Coordinates of C-alpha atoms in Angstrom, one line a residue:
Chain A
M1 CA 22.0 9.8 -7.9
A2 CA 20.9 7.7 -10.9
E3 CA 17.9 8.8 -12.8
A4 CA 14.4 8.0 -11.7
I5 CA 12.5 5.3 -13.6
K6 CA 10.5 6.4 -16.5
N7 CA 7.8 3.6 -16.9
R8 CA 4.9 2.6 -14.9
Y9 CA 5.1 -1.1 -13.8
E10 CA 2.8 -3.7 -12.4
F11 CA 3.9 -7.0 -11.2
V12 CA 2.4 -10.4 -10.0
V13 CA 4.4 -12.6 -7.5
L14 CA 3.5 -16.3 -7.0
F15 CA 5.1 -17.8 -3.9
D16 CA 4.5 -21.1 -2.1
V17 CA 4.8 -22.6 1.3
E18 CA 5.4 -26.2 2.2
N19 CA 4.7 -27.3 5.8
G20 CA 5.2 -23.9 7.3
N21 CA 3.5 -20.8 8.4
P22 CA 4.0 -18.0 6.0
N23 CA 2.4 -15.3 8.2
G24 CA 1.0 -15.8 11.6
D25 CA -2.0 -14.0 12.8
P26 CA -1.6 -12.3 16.2
D27 CA -5.4 -12.4 16.6
A28 CA -5.6 -16.1 16.4
G29 CA -2.7 -17.4 18.3
N30 CA -0.2 -17.3 15.5
L31 CA -2.3 -19.5 13.2
P32 CA -1.7 -18.7 9.6
R33 CA -3.8 -15.8 8.4
I34 CA -7.0 -17.0 6.9
D35 CA -10.0 -15.1 5.5
P36 CA -12.7 -16.6 7.9
E37 CA -15.4 -16.6 5.4
S38 CA -13.9 -18.1 2.4
G39 CA -11.0 -20.0 3.9
Y40 CA -8.4 -18.4 1.6
G41 CA -5.0 -17.8 3.2
L42 CA -3.7 -14.2 3.5
V43 CA -0.1 -12.7 3.8
T44 CA -0.1 -9.1 4.6
D45 CA 1.7 -6.4 2.5
V46 CA 3.9 -5.5 5.5
C47 CA 5.1 -9.1 5.9
L48 CA 6.5 -9.1 2.4
K49 CA 8.0 -5.7 2.7
R50 CA 9.9 -6.9 5.7
K51 CA 11.5 -9.6 3.7
I52 CA 12.3 -7.2 0.9
R53 CA 14.0 -4.9 3.5
N54 CA 15.8 -7.8 5.1
Y55 CA 17.2 -9.0 1.8
V56 CA 18.5 -5.6 0.8
E57 CA 20.0 -5.1 4.2
T58 CA 21.7 -8.5 4.1
V59 CA 23.2 -8.1 0.5
K60 CA 24.1 -4.4 0.6
E61 CA 25.5 -4.5 4.1
D62 CA 24.7 -0.8 4.7
A63 CA 26.4 0.4 1.7
Q64 CA 26.2 3.9 0.7
G65 CA 22.7 4.8 -0.4
Y66 CA 21.2 1.4 0.5
K67 CA 20.7 1.7 4.2
I68 CA 17.4 0.4 5.7
Y69 CA 15.5 2.6 8.0
I70 CA 13.1 0.2 9.6
K71 CA 15.4 -2.6 10.8
E72 CA 14.3 -5.8 12.4
D73 CA 17.2 -6.1 14.8
V74 CA 19.6 -3.7 16.4
P75 CA 22.5 -3.9 14.3
L76 CA 25.9 -4.9 15.7
N77 CA 27.7 -1.8 14.5
R78 CA 25.5 0.5 16.4
S79 CA 28.2 2.9 17.3
D80 CA 29.5 3.0 13.7
S81 CA 27.0 5.2 12.2
S82 CA 28.9 8.1 11.3
A83 CA 29.6 7.1 7.7
Y84 CA 27.0 9.1 6.1
E85 CA 27.8 11.3 3.2
F86 CA 27.2 14.8 4.1
L87 CA 25.0 16.8 1.9
G88 CA 27.8 19.2 1.0
T89 CA 29.6 22.0 2.7
D90 CA 27.2 24.7 1.5
E91 CA 24.4 23.0 3.4
K92 CA 26.4 22.5 6.6
G93 CA 24.9 25.6 8.1
I94 CA 21.3 24.1 7.8
K95 CA 20.8 24.1 11.4
D96 CA 20.8 27.9 11.6
L97 CA 18.7 28.1 8.6
K98 CA 16.1 25.8 10.1
K99 CA 13.8 28.7 11.1
K100 CA 14.4 30.9 8.0
D101 CA 14.6 28.1 5.4
P102 CA 11.3 27.0 4.1
Q103 CA 13.1 24.3 2.1
V104 CA 14.4 22.5 5.1
D105 CA 11.6 19.8 5.0
S106 CA 12.2 18.9 1.5
K107 CA 15.9 18.8 2.2
I108 CA 15.4 16.3 4.9
R109 CA 13.1 14.3 2.6
D110 CA 15.8 14.2 -0.1
F111 CA 18.5 13.3 2.3
M112 CA 16.4 10.3 3.7
C113 CA 15.4 9.2 0.2
R114 CA 19.0 9.3 -1.0
N115 CA 20.4 7.3 1.8
F116 CA 17.7 4.7 2.5
F117 CA 16.5 2.2 0.1
D118 CA 13.3 1.4 1.9
I119 CA 12.1 5.0 2.2
R120 CA 12.9 5.4 -1.6
T121 CA 10.9 2.4 -2.4
F122 CA 8.1 2.3 0.1
G123 CA 8.0 5.7 1.5
A124 CA 7.9 6.8 5.3
V125 CA 6.2 9.2 7.6
M126 CA 8.4 11.9 9.0
T127 CA 7.9 14.5 11.4
T128 CA 8.4 18.0 10.4
F129 CA 9.2 21.5 11.7
V130 CA 6.1 23.0 10.2
K131 CA 3.3 22.5 12.5
A132 CA 0.1 21.0 11.2
A133 CA 1.4 20.7 7.8
L134 CA -0.3 17.4 7.1
N135 CA 1.5 16.2 4.0
C136 CA 4.9 17.6 4.3
G137 CA 6.1 14.8 6.4
Q138 CA 4.6 12.0 4.4
V139 CA 6.7 10.4 1.6
R140 CA 4.8 8.2 -0.6
G141 CA 7.1 5.6 -2.2
P142 CA 6.5 4.5 -5.8
V143 CA 6.1 0.8 -4.8
Q144 CA 2.8 -0.3 -3.6
L145 CA 1.9 -3.9 -2.6
G146 CA -1.6 -5.5 -1.9
F147 CA -2.2 -8.4 0.4
A148 CA -1.2 -11.8 -0.9
R149 CA -4.1 -14.3 -1.2
S150 CA -3.9 -18.1 -1.7
I151 CA -5.1 -19.6 -4.9
D152 CA -7.2 -22.2 -3.1
P153 CA -8.7 -22.2 0.5
I154 CA -6.1 -23.4 2.9
I155 CA -6.3 -25.6 5.9
S156 CA -4.0 -25.1 8.8
Q157 CA -2.8 -28.1 10.7
E158 CA -1.7 -28.1 14.4
V159 CA 1.4 -30.0 15.0
T160 CA 2.1 -30.8 18.6
I161 CA 5.7 -31.2 19.5
T162 CA 7.6 -32.2 22.7
R163 CA 10.9 -31.0 24.1
V164 CA 13.0 -32.6 26.7
A165 CA 14.7 -29.5 28.3
I166 CA 12.4 -28.1 30.8
T167 CA 12.5 -24.3 31.4
T168 CA 12.1 -23.9 35.2
E169 CA 13.7 -26.0 38.1
K170 CA 10.3 -26.3 39.5
D171 CA 8.7 -27.8 36.4
A172 CA 11.7 -30.1 36.1
E173 CA 10.9 -31.9 39.3
N174 CA 7.4 -32.9 38.1
K175 CA 7.7 -33.7 34.5
K176 CA 10.1 -34.9 31.9
T177 CA 9.0 -33.2 28.8
E178 CA 7.0 -30.2 27.8
M179 CA 4.6 -29.9 24.8
G180 CA 4.4 -27.2 22.4
R181 CA 2.7 -26.6 19.2
K182 CA 3.2 -25.4 15.6
N183 CA 0.7 -24.4 13.2
I184 CA 1.5 -25.2 9.6
V185 CA 0.0 -25.0 6.2
P186 CA 0.7 -28.4 4.3
Y187 CA 0.9 -26.5 1.0
A188 CA -0.4 -23.3 -0.4
L189 CA 0.4 -21.1 -3.4
Y190 CA -0.2 -17.4 -2.8
R191 CA -0.4 -14.6 -5.3
V192 CA 0.3 -10.9 -4.6
E193 CA 0.0 -8.0 -7.0
G194 CA 2.1 -4.8 -7.0
Y195 CA 2.2 -1.4 -8.6
I196 CA 5.1 1.0 -9.2
S197 CA 4.3 4.6 -10.0
A198 CA 7.0 6.3 -12.2
N199 CA 5.5 9.7 -11.2
L200 CA 6.2 9.3 -7.6
A201 CA 9.6 8.0 -8.4
R202 CA 10.6 11.0 -10.4
K203 CA 8.8 13.8 -8.3
V204 CA 9.4 12.4 -4.9
T205 CA 11.9 9.8 -4.1
G206 CA 14.2 9.3 -7.1
F207 CA 13.7 5.5 -7.2
S208 CA 16.0 4.5 -10.1
E209 CA 16.5 1.7 -12.6
E210 CA 19.1 0.2 -10.4
D211 CA 16.8 0.3 -7.5
L212 CA 14.3 -1.5 -9.7
E213 CA 16.7 -4.3 -10.5
L214 CA 17.5 -4.6 -6.8
L215 CA 13.8 -4.8 -6.0
W216 CA 13.2 -7.6 -8.6
E217 CA 16.4 -9.4 -7.1
A218 CA 15.0 -8.9 -3.6
I219 CA 11.5 -10.2 -4.6
I220 CA 12.9 -13.3 -6.2
N221 CA 15.2 -14.1 -3.3
M222 CA 13.1 -12.8 -0.4
F223 CA 12.5 -16.2 1.1
E224 CA 16.0 -17.6 0.4
I225 CA 17.4 -15.8 3.4
D226 CA 14.4 -16.1 5.6
H227 CA 14.5 -19.6 6.5
S228 CA 13.3 -20.5 10.0
A229 CA 11.7 -23.2 12.1
A230 CA 8.3 -21.6 11.5
R231 CA 8.3 -20.9 7.8
G232 CA 8.9 -24.4 6.5
K233 CA 9.9 -24.4 2.8
M234 CA 8.9 -21.1 1.2
A235 CA 9.9 -20.0 -2.3
V236 CA 9.0 -17.4 -4.9
R237 CA 7.9 -19.3 -8.0
E238 CA 7.0 -16.6 -10.5
L239 CA 7.6 -12.9 -10.9
I240 CA 5.8 -11.5 -13.8
V241 CA 6.5 -7.9 -14.7
F242 CA 4.5 -5.6 -16.8
K243 CA 6.3 -2.7 -18.1
H244 CA 4.1 0.2 -19.6
S245 CA 5.5 2.2 -22.4
K246 CA 4.6 5.4 -20.7
E247 CA 4.9 7.1 -17.2
L248 CA 1.2 7.1 -16.8
G249 CA 0.6 3.6 -18.2
D250 CA -1.1 2.1 -21.2
C251 CA -4.0 0.3 -19.8
P252 CA -5.8 -0.4 -16.5
A253 CA -4.0 -2.6 -14.1
Y254 CA -6.8 -5.1 -13.6
R255 CA -6.8 -6.0 -17.2
L256 CA -3.1 -7.0 -16.9
F257 CA -3.7 -9.0 -13.6
D258 CA -6.7 -10.8 -15.3
A259 CA -4.3 -12.0 -18.0
I260 CA -2.4 -14.1 -15.5
E261 CA -4.3 -17.1 -14.7
V262 CA -3.4 -19.6 -12.0
E263 CA -5.3 -22.9 -11.9
R264 CA -5.1 -26.0 -10.0
K265 CA -4.8 -29.0 -12.4
E266 CA -8.0 -30.8 -13.0
D267 CA -7.1 -34.3 -11.5
V268 CA -5.7 -32.6 -8.3
I269 CA -7.9 -32.6 -5.3
Y270 CA -5.3 -31.7 -2.6
P271 CA -2.6 -29.6 -4.1
R272 CA 0.8 -30.4 -2.4
K273 CA 3.3 -29.1 -4.7
Y274 CA 3.9 -26.3 -7.3
S275 CA 3.4 -28.6 -10.3
D276 CA -0.1 -29.2 -9.2
Y277 CA -0.8 -25.8 -10.6
T278 CA -0.6 -24.3 -14.1
V279 CA 0.2 -20.6 -14.7
S280 CA -0.8 -19.2 -18.1
V281 CA -0.2 -15.7 -19.4
H282 CA -2.9 -14.7 -21.8
E283 CA -0.9 -12.5 -24.1
E284 CA -3.8 -11.6 -26.3
Q285 CA -5.4 -9.7 -23.3
I286 CA -2.3 -7.5 -22.9
P287 CA -1.9 -4.5 -25.2
D288 CA 1.1 -4.6 -27.5
S289 CA 2.7 -1.6 -25.9
V290 CA 2.9 -3.3 -22.6
E291 CA 6.1 -5.4 -22.2
V292 CA 5.7 -8.7 -20.2
S293 CA 8.6 -10.4 -18.7
R294 CA 8.8 -13.5 -16.5
K295 CA 11.7 -12.9 -14.4
M296 CA 12.3 -16.4 -13.0
Chain B
M1 CA -19.5 21.5 -21.7
S2 CA -20.1 19.2 -18.6
R3 CA -17.5 19.0 -16.0
G4 CA -19.0 16.0 -14.4
V5 CA -17.7 12.5 -14.5
K6 CA -18.7 9.0 -13.1
V7 CA -15.9 6.7 -12.1
R8 CA -16.5 3.1 -10.9
V9 CA -13.9 2.1 -8.3
W10 CA -13.6 -1.5 -6.8
G11 CA -11.4 -3.5 -4.7
D12 CA -11.0 -6.6 -2.4
M13 CA -10.6 -4.5 0.8
A14 CA -10.9 -1.0 1.9
L15 CA -10.2 1.0 5.1
F16 CA -11.7 4.5 5.6
S17 CA -10.6 5.1 9.1
R18 CA -13.0 6.8 11.5
P19 CA -11.0 9.6 13.2
E20 CA -12.4 8.7 16.6
M21 CA -11.0 5.2 16.4
K22 CA -7.7 5.6 14.7
V23 CA -5.3 3.7 16.9
E24 CA -7.0 0.3 16.3
R25 CA -8.4 1.5 13.1
C26 CA -12.1 0.9 12.2
S27 CA -13.5 1.8 8.8
Y28 CA -16.6 3.8 8.0
D29 CA -19.5 1.9 6.3
V30 CA -18.7 3.5 3.0
I31 CA -16.0 5.6 1.3
T32 CA -15.8 9.2 2.6
P33 CA -16.0 12.1 0.2
S34 CA -12.3 12.9 1.0
A35 CA -11.2 9.4 0.2
A36 CA -13.1 9.6 -3.1
R37 CA -11.4 12.9 -3.9
G38 CA -8.1 11.1 -3.1
V39 CA -8.9 8.4 -5.7
L40 CA -9.9 10.9 -8.4
E41 CA -6.7 13.0 -7.6
A42 CA -4.5 9.9 -8.1
I43 CA -5.9 9.5 -11.6
Y44 CA -5.7 13.3 -12.5
W45 CA -5.0 16.5 -10.6
H46 CA -3.7 19.9 -11.4
P47 CA -3.4 23.1 -9.3
G48 CA -5.8 24.8 -11.5
M49 CA -8.7 22.5 -10.6
I50 CA -10.6 21.3 -7.6
W51 CA -12.5 18.1 -7.5
R52 CA -16.0 18.2 -5.9
I53 CA -17.7 15.0 -5.0
D54 CA -21.4 15.0 -5.9
R55 CA -22.7 11.6 -5.1
I56 CA -21.4 8.3 -4.0
H57 CA -23.2 5.1 -5.1
V58 CA -22.7 1.9 -3.0
R59 CA -22.8 -1.0 -5.4
K60 CA -22.0 -4.0 -3.0
P61 CA -23.5 -4.9 0.5
I62 CA -21.4 -3.4 3.4
Q63 CA -19.3 -6.3 4.9
F64 CA -16.5 -6.1 7.5
T65 CA -13.5 -8.2 8.3
S66 CA -10.5 -7.6 10.6
V67 CA -6.8 -7.8 10.3
R68 CA -4.2 -7.5 13.2
R69 CA -0.7 -6.5 12.2
N70 CA 2.6 -5.6 13.8
E71 CA 3.3 -1.9 13.2
V72 CA 5.9 0.5 14.3
K73 CA 4.7 3.5 16.4
S74 CA 7.4 6.1 15.6
K75 CA 7.9 8.4 12.7
V76 CA 11.2 9.5 11.3
Q77 CA 12.4 12.3 13.6
A78 CA 13.2 15.3 11.5
S79 CA 15.5 16.6 14.2
S80 CA 17.7 13.5 14.2
V81 CA 18.0 13.5 10.4
L82 CA 19.0 17.2 10.6
N83 CA 21.6 16.1 13.3
V84 CA 23.0 13.4 11.0
M85 CA 23.1 15.7 7.9
N86 CA 25.2 18.0 10.0
G87 CA 27.7 15.3 10.7
G88 CA 26.2 14.2 14.0
N89 CA 26.9 10.7 15.4
K90 CA 23.3 9.6 15.8
D91 CA 21.7 6.2 14.9
L92 CA 19.3 6.8 12.1
Y93 CA 16.8 3.9 12.0
I94 CA 13.8 2.5 13.7
C95 CA 14.2 -0.9 15.4
S96 CA 11.0 -2.7 14.7
K97 CA 11.6 -5.2 17.7
D98 CA 11.7 -2.3 20.2
D99 CA 9.2 0.0 18.6
I100 CA 6.5 -2.6 17.8
V101 CA 2.9 -2.4 18.6
Q102 CA 0.1 -4.7 17.4
R103 CA -2.9 -3.0 16.1
A104 CA -6.1 -4.5 14.7
A105 CA -7.9 -2.9 11.8
V106 CA -11.6 -3.4 10.9
L107 CA -11.8 -3.3 7.1
L108 CA -14.4 -3.3 4.6
K109 CA -14.4 -6.3 2.2
D110 CA -15.3 -6.5 -1.5
V111 CA -16.3 -2.9 -2.1
E112 CA -17.6 -1.2 -5.3
Y113 CA -18.6 2.4 -5.6
V114 CA -19.5 4.7 -8.4
I115 CA -18.2 8.2 -7.6
E116 CA -20.1 11.1 -9.3
A117 CA -18.1 14.3 -9.3
H118 CA -17.2 17.4 -11.1
F119 CA -14.4 19.9 -11.0
D120 CA -14.1 23.7 -10.5
M121 CA -11.4 25.9 -11.6
S122 CA -9.3 27.2 -8.7
G123 CA -7.9 30.2 -10.2
Q124 CA -4.3 28.8 -10.2
A125 CA -4.5 27.5 -13.7
N126 CA -2.1 28.7 -16.5
D127 CA -3.3 30.8 -19.4
S128 CA -3.4 27.7 -21.6
D129 CA -5.5 25.7 -19.2
N130 CA -9.3 25.5 -19.5
P131 CA -12.1 23.3 -18.2
G132 CA -12.3 21.5 -21.7
K133 CA -8.6 20.6 -21.7
F134 CA -8.9 19.1 -18.2
K135 CA -12.1 17.3 -19.0
D136 CA -10.3 15.8 -22.1
I137 CA -7.4 14.6 -20.1
I138 CA -9.6 13.0 -17.3
M139 CA -11.7 11.3 -19.9
R140 CA -8.6 10.0 -21.7
R141 CA -7.0 8.8 -18.5
L142 CA -10.2 7.0 -17.4
R143 CA -10.7 5.3 -20.7
R144 CA -7.0 4.1 -21.0
G145 CA -6.5 3.3 -17.4
E146 CA -3.7 5.8 -16.9
C147 CA -3.0 7.3 -13.6
Y148 CA -0.5 9.4 -11.7
H149 CA -0.1 6.7 -9.2
T150 CA -2.5 3.7 -8.3
P151 CA -5.5 4.9 -6.5
Y152 CA -6.3 3.2 -3.1
L153 CA -9.2 2.7 -1.0
G154 CA -8.2 4.5 2.2
C155 CA -4.9 2.9 2.9
R156 CA -2.1 2.1 0.2
E157 CA -2.2 -1.6 0.8
F158 CA -5.8 -1.6 -0.5
P159 CA -5.4 -0.7 -4.2
A160 CA -8.3 0.3 -6.2
N161 CA -9.4 -0.6 -9.8
F162 CA -11.1 2.2 -11.8
E163 CA -12.9 2.8 -15.0
L164 CA -15.2 5.2 -16.5
F165 CA -18.8 4.4 -15.7
E166 CA -21.3 5.0 -18.4
E167 CA -24.5 3.2 -17.5
D168 CA -27.5 5.1 -16.4
P169 CA -29.2 4.8 -13.8
V170 CA -26.6 3.4 -11.5
V171 CA -27.9 0.2 -9.7
T172 CA -26.9 0.0 -6.1
A173 CA -27.0 -2.7 -3.5
Y174 CA -29.6 -0.9 -1.3
E175 CA -32.4 0.1 -3.8
G176 CA -35.4 1.5 -1.9
Q177 CA -33.8 1.3 1.5
E178 CA -32.7 4.2 3.8
K179 CA -29.8 3.9 6.1
D180 CA -28.5 6.5 8.5
L181 CA -24.8 6.3 8.7
G182 CA -24.3 9.0 11.4
Y183 CA -21.8 11.6 11.3
M184 CA -18.9 11.0 8.7
L185 CA -15.8 12.9 7.8
Y186 CA -16.5 15.1 4.8
D187 CA -13.2 16.5 4.2
F188 CA -10.5 18.7 5.5
D189 CA -10.5 22.3 5.3
Y190 CA -7.1 23.3 4.0
S191 CA -7.8 27.1 3.6
N192 CA -5.4 28.0 6.3
P193 CA -2.4 25.6 6.1
E194 CA -1.3 26.5 9.6
D195 CA -4.6 25.2 11.0
I196 CA -6.2 22.4 9.0
Q197 CA -9.6 21.5 10.3
P198 CA -11.7 18.5 9.7
M199 CA -15.4 18.8 8.5
F200 CA -18.2 16.4 9.2
F201 CA -21.5 15.7 7.6
R202 CA -24.7 13.7 8.5
A203 CA -24.6 10.8 6.1
V204 CA -27.9 9.3 5.1
M205 CA -27.7 6.7 2.4
R206 CA -30.9 6.7 0.4
S207 CA -31.3 3.8 -2.2
G208 CA -27.6 3.3 -1.9
V209 CA -26.6 6.7 -2.7
L210 CA -24.9 9.2 -0.6
D211 CA -25.7 12.6 -1.7
V212 CA -23.1 15.2 -0.8
R213 CA -24.2 18.1 -2.9
D214 CA -25.1 21.0 -0.6
C215 CA -24.8 19.0 2.4
E216 CA -24.5 20.8 5.8
V217 CA -21.0 20.6 7.0
V218 CA -20.2 20.7 10.7
R219 CA -16.8 21.6 12.1

């Protein structure tokens, strides 16, 4: 297993949607999520994590060490799951040790972290053999994401559509078409902020430099393999990474986030494309020891 | 040498789950002492010290919003992992389509607190550790914004910003008002790791301040 990362990171992702629904709200009949008071659009952290998992699952095709624990679909090769690398012969007898071995929980944890990219990255909650041991089964991954919020308030538009194929025989006798509806956002630019703790990577999950590269790749491409009728045109526009010089970091995260300013251009009233916005990085607000890179 | 510290924490959203409503989660009105301890421990903690929360100042009006999300209901089964580790032919994943549940969460919006706390020595410190050293580390981390991992307001998707707070007195959103918040979770009693017990206290916010020094704890 490669060595764990040694630096704290923060990152900002800007992504946009054109004529699509980035994240439906189950409370509001699948309308795009919206903060009801301010009108800003929201995309949940778990929605974006799903895309990252899907990307990694697609490109790595269940390669050793890059399995995904929380899958969206039942995989086709369901029966072919015996290809795990066993922990080693000396630990074969682990089952008998179960009762005597106090380390069994951490062995399970390490096994899961080694094999599953999503557990190494985002963490997982596991059951354990030790009763009422609250924290043993909880793996906190180093990568932490907040909710994404749109730069400007969004409007969601209802588009009524028709179809000529009728589902039931009975309906087919009475009508020729059926109506359906889609809810879309004409255009919105969203911003999400994330954090990566080197300490949790080193002490708990072993999230490595290669994993980090894969994470950046997954974020950049997370919408490229997620096209569907509902999503419209979605794309990641900017991935700005702050690399601290130390494990603990060099400065508060909010100061770095404040240095990224996204603004609607003055003459634009209704933003409809990415070029209606300007993104500026105020380098002077960022300490010299923090390395800023725009990954796209 | 004072072991006290005041930390300002703030964030867009927060969720301090009420234990009586944890399936469809609903937040308490304000941060609980245990969540405040979690924030401080994310910044600095050592086995040789124990954080004690003294007072919580509520700096912004209490506002709620709600979010419904698709969540999975199962956990990773330790027994199936063990089986696979031993060469078993079991499937090791959760299918989020089969295992899905929609849950609403009532969250707090736009929160800001000042946490007043101090630390005690736990008796597990090394010979080279002393309160002065811990205090120096804590102050340095607060001033530089260093942390072990990013602190969060109840759940990890609601990250917290933090900084050292040096103004005096602390201005709150509820000056001159008294608000009874009912029974709130104080913290867990970890003294017996086999039987961890929750502890509750009667939370009364006076002038926007929740004073938890010497409060009566109910089990």
